[in-house]
GROMACS .gro file of C-alpha atoms in nm:
model
  250
    1MET     CA    1   3.955  -1.518  -0.950
    2THR     CA    2   4.074  -1.710  -1.215
    3ALA     CA    3   4.201  -2.141  -1.202
    4ASP     CA    4   4.535  -1.992  -1.306
    5ASP     CA    5   4.559  -1.715  -0.978
    6GLN     CA    6   4.481  -2.002  -0.735
    7GLN     CA    7   4.749  -2.234  -0.877
    8GLU     CA    8   5.067  -2.220  -0.650
    9PRO     CA    9   5.355  -2.078  -0.766
   10GLN     CA   10   5.634  -2.282  -0.927
   11PRO     CA   11   5.902  -2.427  -0.724
   12LEU     CA   12   6.214  -2.194  -0.749
   13VAL     CA   13   6.524  -2.382  -0.798
   14LEU     CA   14   6.898  -2.270  -0.830
   15VAL     CA   15   7.164  -2.471  -0.999
   16ALA     CA   16   7.543  -2.323  -0.902
   17ASP     CA   17   7.758  -2.513  -1.130
   18ASP     CA   18   8.102  -2.389  -1.265
   19GLU     CA   19   8.050  -2.600  -1.633
   20PRO     CA   20   7.854  -2.386  -1.851
   21ASP     CA   21   7.759  -2.769  -2.050
   22VAL     CA   22   7.612  -2.852  -1.729
   23LEU     CA   23   7.422  -2.534  -1.722
   24GLY     CA   24   7.345  -2.538  -2.071
   25ALA     CA   25   7.132  -2.863  -1.990
   26VAL     CA   26   6.997  -2.838  -1.694
   27VAL     CA   27   6.862  -2.522  -1.646
   28PRO     CA   28   6.637  -2.563  -1.963
   29PHE     CA   29   6.509  -2.907  -1.854
   30LEU     CA   30   6.423  -2.773  -1.499
   31GLU     CA   31   6.232  -2.506  -1.690
   32ARG     CA   32   6.061  -2.773  -1.878
   33SER     CA   33   5.990  -2.970  -1.587
   34GLY     CA   34   5.765  -2.694  -1.428
   35PHE     CA   35   6.026  -2.507  -1.229
   36ARG     CA   36   6.155  -2.141  -1.208
   37VAL     CA   37   6.530  -2.180  -1.239
   38LEU     CA   38   6.831  -1.921  -1.137
   39ALA     CA   39   7.183  -1.985  -1.239
   40ALA     CA   40   7.474  -1.963  -1.049
   41SER     CA   41   7.821  -2.048  -1.200
   42ASP     CA   42   8.045  -2.045  -0.874
   43GLY     CA   43   7.972  -2.061  -0.473
   44LEU     CA   44   7.984  -1.672  -0.415
   45LEU     CA   45   7.724  -1.588  -0.677
   46ALA     CA   46   7.528  -1.898  -0.551
   47LEU     CA   47   7.517  -1.764  -0.180
   48ASP     CA   48   7.431  -1.387  -0.361
   49GLU     CA   49   7.154  -1.568  -0.520
   50ILE     CA   50   7.005  -1.734  -0.231
   51HIS     CA   51   7.027  -1.388   0.024
   52ARG     CA   52   6.802  -1.231  -0.295
   53HIS     CA   53   6.577  -1.491  -0.422
   54ASN     CA   54   6.510  -1.739  -0.117
   55PRO     CA   55   6.497  -2.029  -0.324
   56ASP     CA   56   6.271  -2.312  -0.237
   57VAL     CA   57   6.575  -2.550  -0.357
   58CYS     CA   58   6.955  -2.537  -0.405
   59VAL     CA   59   7.171  -2.789  -0.670
   60LEU     CA   60   7.500  -2.717  -0.574
   61ASP     CA   61   7.835  -2.867  -0.752
   62VAL     CA   62   8.096  -2.975  -0.479
   63LEU     CA   63   8.395  -2.834  -0.693
   64MET     CA   64   8.328  -2.497  -0.787
   65PRO     CA   65   8.600  -2.177  -0.771
   66GLY     CA   66   8.497  -1.877  -0.515
   67ALA     CA   67   8.338  -2.109  -0.265
   68ASP     CA   68   8.236  -2.516  -0.359
   69GLY     CA   69   7.930  -2.652  -0.268
   70ARG     CA   70   7.996  -2.796   0.044
   71GLN     CA   71   8.114  -2.441   0.168
   72VAL     CA   72   7.776  -2.262   0.055
   73LEU     CA   73   7.587  -2.529   0.240
   74ARG     CA   74   7.832  -2.490   0.561
   75ARG     CA   75   7.749  -2.067   0.523
   76LEU     CA   76   7.389  -2.153   0.525
   77ARG     CA   77   7.373  -2.392   0.817
   78GLN     CA   78   7.574  -2.102   1.031
   79GLU     CA   79   7.293  -1.859   0.919
   80GLU     CA   80   7.044  -2.089   1.048
   81ASN     CA   81   6.904  -2.112   0.661
   82TRP     CA   82   6.730  -2.450   0.583
   83VAL     CA   83   6.674  -2.425   0.258
   84PRO     CA   84   6.702  -2.768   0.134
   85VAL     CA   85   7.021  -2.794  -0.074
   86LEU     CA   86   7.126  -3.118  -0.276
   87LEU     CA   87   7.493  -3.190  -0.372
   88LEU     CA   88   7.625  -3.272  -0.696
   89THR     CA   89   7.916  -3.511  -0.577
   90GLN     CA   90   8.216  -3.659  -0.789
   91VAL     CA   91   8.128  -4.062  -0.885
   92GLY     CA   92   8.326  -4.294  -0.636
   93GLU     CA   93   8.386  -4.040  -0.360
   94ALA     CA   94   8.277  -4.231  -0.030
   95VAL     CA   95   8.391  -3.922   0.156
   96GLU     CA   96   8.225  -3.659  -0.061
   97ARG     CA   97   7.863  -3.853  -0.015
   98ALA     CA   98   7.911  -3.919   0.388
   99MET     CA   99   8.046  -3.502   0.415
  100ALA     CA  100   7.722  -3.430   0.206
  101LEU     CA  101   7.513  -3.567   0.434
  102GLU     CA  102   7.670  -3.480   0.764
  103GLU     CA  103   7.697  -3.134   0.709
  104GLY     CA  104   7.324  -3.095   0.642
  105ALA     CA  105   7.241  -3.167   0.250
  106ASP     CA  106   6.899  -3.291   0.241
  107ASP     CA  107   7.040  -3.512  -0.083
  108TYR     CA  108   7.337  -3.574  -0.296
  109LEU     CA  109   7.356  -3.671  -0.682
  110ASN     CA  110   7.672  -3.843  -0.834
  111LYS     CA  111   7.804  -3.706  -1.142
  112PRO     CA  112   7.722  -3.706  -1.438
  113PHE     CA  113   7.377  -3.766  -1.368
  114ASP     CA  114   7.064  -3.845  -1.547
  115PRO     CA  115   6.814  -3.470  -1.586
  116HIS     CA  116   6.524  -3.719  -1.511
  117GLU     CA  117   6.705  -3.832  -1.177
  118LEU     CA  118   6.771  -3.495  -1.102
  119VAL     CA  119   6.360  -3.370  -1.122
  120ALA     CA  120   6.279  -3.681  -0.917
  121ARG     CA  121   6.559  -3.580  -0.620
  122ILE     CA  122   6.440  -3.202  -0.655
  123ARG     CA  123   6.049  -3.285  -0.620
  124ALA     CA  124   6.124  -3.579  -0.315
  125VAL     CA  125   6.343  -3.295  -0.120
  126LEU     CA  126   6.066  -3.035  -0.148
  127ARG     CA  127   5.785  -3.313  -0.058
  128ARG     CA  128   5.962  -3.419   0.239
  129THR     CA  129   6.074  -3.080   0.402
  130ARG     CA  130   5.712  -2.932   0.364
  131THR     CA  131   5.702  -3.058   0.754
  132ASP     CA  132   5.676  -2.909   1.087
  133GLY     CA  133   5.980  -2.863   1.287
  134PRO     CA  134   6.347  -2.916   1.159
  135PRO     CA  135   6.386  -3.033   0.825
  136LEU     CA  136   6.475  -3.433   0.914
  137ALA     CA  137   6.832  -3.359   0.701
  138THR     CA  138   6.949  -3.132   0.961
  139ALA     CA  139   6.773  -3.251   1.281
  140PRO     CA  140   7.038  -3.426   1.500
  141VAL     CA  141   6.743  -3.613   1.630
  142LEU     CA  142   6.501  -3.847   1.481
  143VAL     CA  143   6.199  -3.981   1.659
  144SER     CA  144   5.946  -4.244   1.500
  145SER     CA  145   5.664  -4.433   1.592
  146PHE     CA  146   5.692  -4.763   1.897
  147GLY     CA  147   5.954  -4.558   2.069
  148LEU     CA  148   6.218  -4.543   1.789
  149ARG     CA  149   6.498  -4.260   1.854
  150VAL     CA  150   6.795  -4.201   1.676
  151ASP     CA  151   7.085  -3.960   1.785
  152ARG     CA  152   7.275  -3.866   1.460
  153VAL     CA  153   7.505  -3.677   1.654
  154GLY     CA  154   7.598  -3.942   1.895
  155ARG     CA  155   7.552  -4.261   1.636
  156ARG     CA  156   7.308  -4.423   1.899
  157ALA     CA  157   6.982  -4.541   1.891
  158TRP     CA  158   6.729  -4.697   2.121
  159MET     CA  159   6.392  -4.839   2.123
  160GLY     CA  160   6.214  -4.664   2.417
  161THR     CA  161   6.465  -4.694   2.684
  162ARG     CA  162   6.649  -4.981   2.577
  163GLU     CA  163   6.947  -4.908   2.352
  164LEU     CA  164   7.006  -5.067   2.032
  165VAL     CA  165   7.314  -5.250   1.929
  166ILE     CA  166   7.346  -5.148   1.564
  167THR     CA  167   7.691  -5.169   1.363
  168PRO     CA  168   7.789  -4.881   1.164
  169LYS     CA  169   7.626  -4.968   0.845
  170GLY     CA  170   7.300  -5.027   0.985
  171PHE     CA  171   7.310  -4.728   1.157
  172THR     CA  172   7.348  -4.558   0.805
  173LEU     CA  173   7.100  -4.742   0.625
  174LEU     CA  174   6.863  -4.639   0.948
  175GLU     CA  175   6.925  -4.317   0.907
  176TYR     CA  176   6.856  -4.294   0.538
  177LEU     CA  177   6.574  -4.444   0.555
  178MET     CA  178   6.404  -4.236   0.809
  179VAL     CA  179   6.547  -3.903   0.631
  180HIS     CA  180   6.385  -4.044   0.334
  181LYS     CA  181   6.090  -4.167   0.491
  182ASP     CA  182   5.783  -4.264   0.251
  183GLU     CA  183   6.031  -4.280  -0.040
  184LEU     CA  184   6.095  -4.602  -0.232
  185ILE     CA  185   6.522  -4.615  -0.178
  186GLU     CA  186   6.610  -4.883  -0.486
  187ARG     CA  187   6.876  -5.158  -0.366
  188SER     CA  188   7.134  -5.006  -0.620
  189ARG     CA  189   7.111  -4.672  -0.434
  190LEU     CA  190   7.109  -4.833  -0.074
  191LEU     CA  191   7.411  -5.013  -0.220
  192GLU     CA  192   7.602  -4.711  -0.289
  193ILE     CA  193   7.501  -4.526   0.007
  194LEU     CA  194   7.640  -4.814   0.201
  195TRP     CA  195   7.950  -4.904   0.060
  196GLY     CA  196   8.015  -4.637  -0.266
  197PHE     CA  197   8.177  -4.777  -0.568
  198GLU     CA  198   8.490  -4.888  -0.415
  199GLU     CA  199   8.374  -5.242  -0.293
  200ALA     CA  200   8.277  -5.522  -0.526
  201VAL     CA  201   7.963  -5.581  -0.352
  202GLY     CA  202   7.587  -5.714  -0.496
  203THR     CA  203   7.284  -5.589  -0.409
  204ARG     CA  204   7.206  -5.891  -0.217
  205ALA     CA  205   7.413  -5.774   0.060
  206VAL     CA  206   7.190  -5.461   0.114
  207ASP     CA  207   6.904  -5.763   0.189
  208SER     CA  208   7.104  -5.849   0.449
  209ARG     CA  209   7.177  -5.539   0.599
  210VAL     CA  210   6.799  -5.483   0.637
  211ALA     CA  211   6.736  -5.864   0.745
  212GLU     CA  212   6.984  -5.707   1.039
  213LEU     CA  213   6.828  -5.427   1.132
  214ARG     CA  214   6.491  -5.579   1.119
  215ARG     CA  215   6.641  -5.838   1.367
  216VAL     CA  216   6.781  -5.506   1.582
  217LEU     CA  217   6.461  -5.346   1.606
  218GLY     CA  218   6.244  -5.673   1.618
  219GLU     CA  219   6.037  -5.616   1.340
  220ASP     CA  220   5.821  -5.896   1.136
  221ALA     CA  221   5.893  -5.831   0.732
  222ALA     CA  222   5.540  -5.962   0.694
  223GLU     CA  223   5.386  -5.672   0.885
  224PRO     CA  224   5.641  -5.406   0.954
  225ARG     CA  225   5.671  -5.095   1.167
  226TRP     CA  226   5.919  -4.923   1.020
  227ILE     CA  227   6.081  -5.084   0.669
  228ALA     CA  228   5.857  -5.232   0.409
  229THR     CA  229   5.998  -5.443   0.119
  230VAL     CA  230   5.896  -5.279  -0.254
  231GLN     CA  231   5.919  -5.637  -0.423
  232GLY     CA  232   6.207  -5.644  -0.676
  233ARG     CA  233   6.306  -5.292  -0.612
  234GLY     CA  234   6.388  -5.192  -0.242
  235TYR     CA  235   6.281  -5.040   0.074
  236ARG     CA  236   6.085  -4.809   0.207
  237PHE     CA  237   6.042  -4.622   0.550
  238VAL     CA  238   5.691  -4.630   0.659
  239GLY     CA  239   5.681  -4.504   1.003
  240GLU     CA  240   5.620  -4.171   1.122
  241VAL     CA  241   5.911  -3.966   1.171
  242ARG     CA  242   5.995  -3.602   1.293
  243GLY     CA  243   6.303  -3.414   1.373
  244GLU     CA  244   6.413  -3.274   1.742
  245GLU     CA  245   6.682  -3.068   1.844
  246GLY     CA  246   6.902  -3.170   2.090
  247GLN     CA  247   7.011  -3.518   2.216
  248ARG     CA  248   6.843  -3.753   2.442
  249THR     CA  249   6.898  -3.779   2.803
  250ILE     CA  250   6.913  -4.115   2.959
   0.00000   0.00000   0.00000
């Protein structure tokens, strides 16, 4: 057996977008980055390609004829198809961002985007979906170390048997960090997640929210159990995270 025979096959990525210029730029870039790529120009074609080829990850535009990216995502999740999905959304559309994550997308990327950022997001999604249990992006409950438990459906969190009092933005921050465990999340990204482009706030607002969340969790920033600071960059969730089906009962 040769070394080439022992290599894992390249991940298969489906890219669905109705803009020829986007496909014309993204498809060859992904191929040069080490992926096999399928292309579709609308949502219905994307569904056909997904059912026929079982890609490792899907990149779906939210605005497409036939079926848009969110409709494709809903169809897949209804079929209990947990293929990782990254949605391409419109800049500044906070509703699109929220819906993308709530409906089971593994991540999203705003248009226009840097192809290098797309490759980084795809690789990150592939890393965190190669785990046992339900994918973190679609798990109703997230469980971490030291008794931390987050009910994403009920928007509630506990430390052991004690329910935590967390503001809506604090909850969104905790949820996003947990789903993206072990990843460095830049302050600018968290700023976009929490406030979008509609509010004129700076990255120090992110630091304030992290400090608030640490107070709620009872965490020492110098010896973090869950949220580690990456100096000059952002934050990383360092606790173990697993997904569970069903909600917590008290």
